[in-house]
PDB file of C-alpha atoms in Angstrom:
ATOM      1  CA  UNK A   1     -18.762 -12.347  -2.138  1.00  0.00           C
ATOM      2  CA  UNK A   2     -17.460 -13.930  -5.280  1.00  0.00           C
ATOM      3  CA  UNK A   3     -14.236 -13.199  -7.127  1.00  0.00           C
ATOM      4  CA  UNK A   4     -11.011 -14.482  -8.608  1.00  0.00           C
ATOM      5  CA  UNK A   5      -8.540 -15.704  -6.000  1.00  0.00           C
ATOM      6  CA  UNK A   6      -5.375 -13.679  -6.502  1.00  0.00           C
ATOM      7  CA  UNK A   7      -3.255 -14.889  -3.574  1.00  0.00           C
ATOM      8  CA  UNK A   8      -3.264 -16.683  -0.232  1.00  0.00           C
ATOM      9  CA  UNK A   9      -0.618 -16.340   2.484  1.00  0.00           C
ATOM     10  CA  UNK A  10       0.450 -18.557   5.390  1.00  0.00           C
ATOM     11  CA  UNK A  11      -2.300 -17.080   7.604  1.00  0.00           C
ATOM     12  CA  UNK A  12      -4.952 -17.901   4.968  1.00  0.00           C
ATOM     13  CA  UNK A  13      -5.470 -14.219   4.225  1.00  0.00           C
ATOM     14  CA  UNK A  14      -7.085 -13.948   0.796  1.00  0.00           C
ATOM     15  CA  UNK A  15      -6.760 -11.388  -1.957  1.00  0.00           C
ATOM     16  CA  UNK A  16      -9.627 -11.348  -4.453  1.00  0.00           C
ATOM     17  CA  UNK A  17      -9.928  -9.488  -7.726  1.00  0.00           C
ATOM     18  CA  UNK A  18     -12.963  -9.008  -9.983  1.00  0.00           C
ATOM     19  CA  UNK A  19     -15.176  -9.095  -6.879  1.00  0.00           C
ATOM     20  CA  UNK A  20     -18.955  -9.289  -7.084  1.00  0.00           C
ATOM     21  CA  UNK A  21     -21.398  -9.214  -4.179  1.00  0.00           C
ATOM     22  CA  UNK A  22     -24.018 -11.963  -4.029  1.00  0.00           C
ATOM     23  CA  UNK A  23     -26.378 -10.053  -1.718  1.00  0.00           C
ATOM     24  CA  UNK A  24     -26.189  -6.363  -2.599  1.00  0.00           C
ATOM     25  CA  UNK A  25     -29.039  -5.416  -0.258  1.00  0.00           C
ATOM     26  CA  UNK A  26     -27.218  -6.903   2.729  1.00  0.00           C
ATOM     27  CA  UNK A  27     -23.814  -5.386   1.804  1.00  0.00           C
ATOM     28  CA  UNK A  28     -24.486  -2.236  -0.278  1.00  0.00           C
ATOM     29  CA  UNK A  29     -21.123  -0.705   0.747  1.00  0.00           C
ATOM     30  CA  UNK A  30     -19.324  -3.535  -1.119  1.00  0.00           C
ATOM     31  CA  UNK A  31     -21.032  -2.987  -4.491  1.00  0.00           C
ATOM     32  CA  UNK A  32     -18.331  -0.586  -5.723  1.00  0.00           C
ATOM     33  CA  UNK A  33     -15.403  -2.813  -4.652  1.00  0.00           C
ATOM     34  CA  UNK A  34     -13.452  -4.567  -7.407  1.00  0.00           C
ATOM     35  CA  UNK A  35     -10.479  -5.904  -5.364  1.00  0.00           C
ATOM     36  CA  UNK A  36     -10.353  -6.837  -1.696  1.00  0.00           C
ATOM     37  CA  UNK A  37      -8.300  -8.347   1.094  1.00  0.00           C
ATOM     38  CA  UNK A  38     -10.014 -10.758   3.500  1.00  0.00           C
ATOM     39  CA  UNK A  39      -8.392 -11.610   6.819  1.00  0.00           C
ATOM     40  CA  UNK A  40      -8.021 -15.368   7.184  1.00  0.00           C
ATOM     41  CA  UNK A  41      -9.498 -15.481  10.683  1.00  0.00           C
ATOM     42  CA  UNK A  42     -12.909 -14.382   9.370  1.00  0.00           C
ATOM     43  CA  UNK A  43     -13.121 -16.847   6.478  1.00  0.00           C
ATOM     44  CA  UNK A  44     -15.652 -19.615   7.092  1.00  0.00           C
ATOM     45  CA  UNK A  45     -15.233 -21.487   3.831  1.00  0.00           C
ATOM     46  CA  UNK A  46     -13.969 -21.116   0.278  1.00  0.00           C
ATOM     47  CA  UNK A  47     -15.770 -22.686  -2.655  1.00  0.00           C
ATOM     48  CA  UNK A  48     -13.684 -23.597  -5.691  1.00  0.00           C
ATOM     49  CA  UNK A  49     -15.126 -24.936  -8.949  1.00  0.00           C
ATOM     50  CA  UNK A  50     -14.184 -28.632  -9.179  1.00  0.00           C
ATOM     51  CA  UNK A  51     -13.212 -28.349 -12.842  1.00  0.00           C
ATOM     52  CA  UNK A  52     -10.671 -25.614 -12.037  1.00  0.00           C
ATOM     53  CA  UNK A  53      -8.790 -27.482  -9.288  1.00  0.00           C
ATOM     54  CA  UNK A  54      -5.722 -29.422 -10.405  1.00  0.00           C
ATOM     55  CA  UNK A  55      -6.195 -32.476  -8.191  1.00  0.00           C
ATOM     56  CA  UNK A  56      -3.122 -34.211  -9.592  1.00  0.00           C
ATOM     57  CA  UNK A  57      -0.927 -31.290  -8.527  1.00  0.00           C
ATOM     58  CA  UNK A  58      -2.481 -31.307  -5.040  1.00  0.00           C
ATOM     59  CA  UNK A  59      -1.977 -35.065  -4.689  1.00  0.00           C
ATOM     60  CA  UNK A  60       1.654 -34.808  -5.784  1.00  0.00           C
ATOM     61  CA  UNK A  61       2.321 -31.946  -3.357  1.00  0.00           C
ATOM     62  CA  UNK A  62       0.667 -33.864  -0.509  1.00  0.00           C
ATOM     63  CA  UNK A  63       2.658 -36.995  -1.320  1.00  0.00           C
ATOM     64  CA  UNK A  64       5.942 -35.040  -1.421  1.00  0.00           C
ATOM     65  CA  UNK A  65       5.182 -33.364   1.915  1.00  0.00           C
ATOM     66  CA  UNK A  66       4.330 -36.722   3.514  1.00  0.00           C
ATOM     67  CA  UNK A  67       7.592 -38.233   2.255  1.00  0.00           C
ATOM     68  CA  UNK A  68       9.556 -35.324   3.760  1.00  0.00           C
ATOM     69  CA  UNK A  69       7.870 -35.822   7.141  1.00  0.00           C
ATOM     70  CA  UNK A  70       8.558 -39.592   7.143  1.00  0.00           C
ATOM     71  CA  UNK A  71      12.275 -39.143   6.431  1.00  0.00           C
ATOM     72  CA  UNK A  72      12.734 -36.702   9.345  1.00  0.00           C
TER      73      UNK A  72
END
């Protein structure tokens, strides 16, 4: 499946919009789906385009979290 990540919760449940199915023959029942919810326990991996990930924001958030844990 491929789509736009709409939200993720603390259990890594995903909400996708604008969903497309990569293998329509294998999953014909999903061809008419445009939005979906995927339970986090069944997710094997998530691929994100490198040019759309704000690495600076992730580094800053990681650094801030590490500083909080050190001061505790």
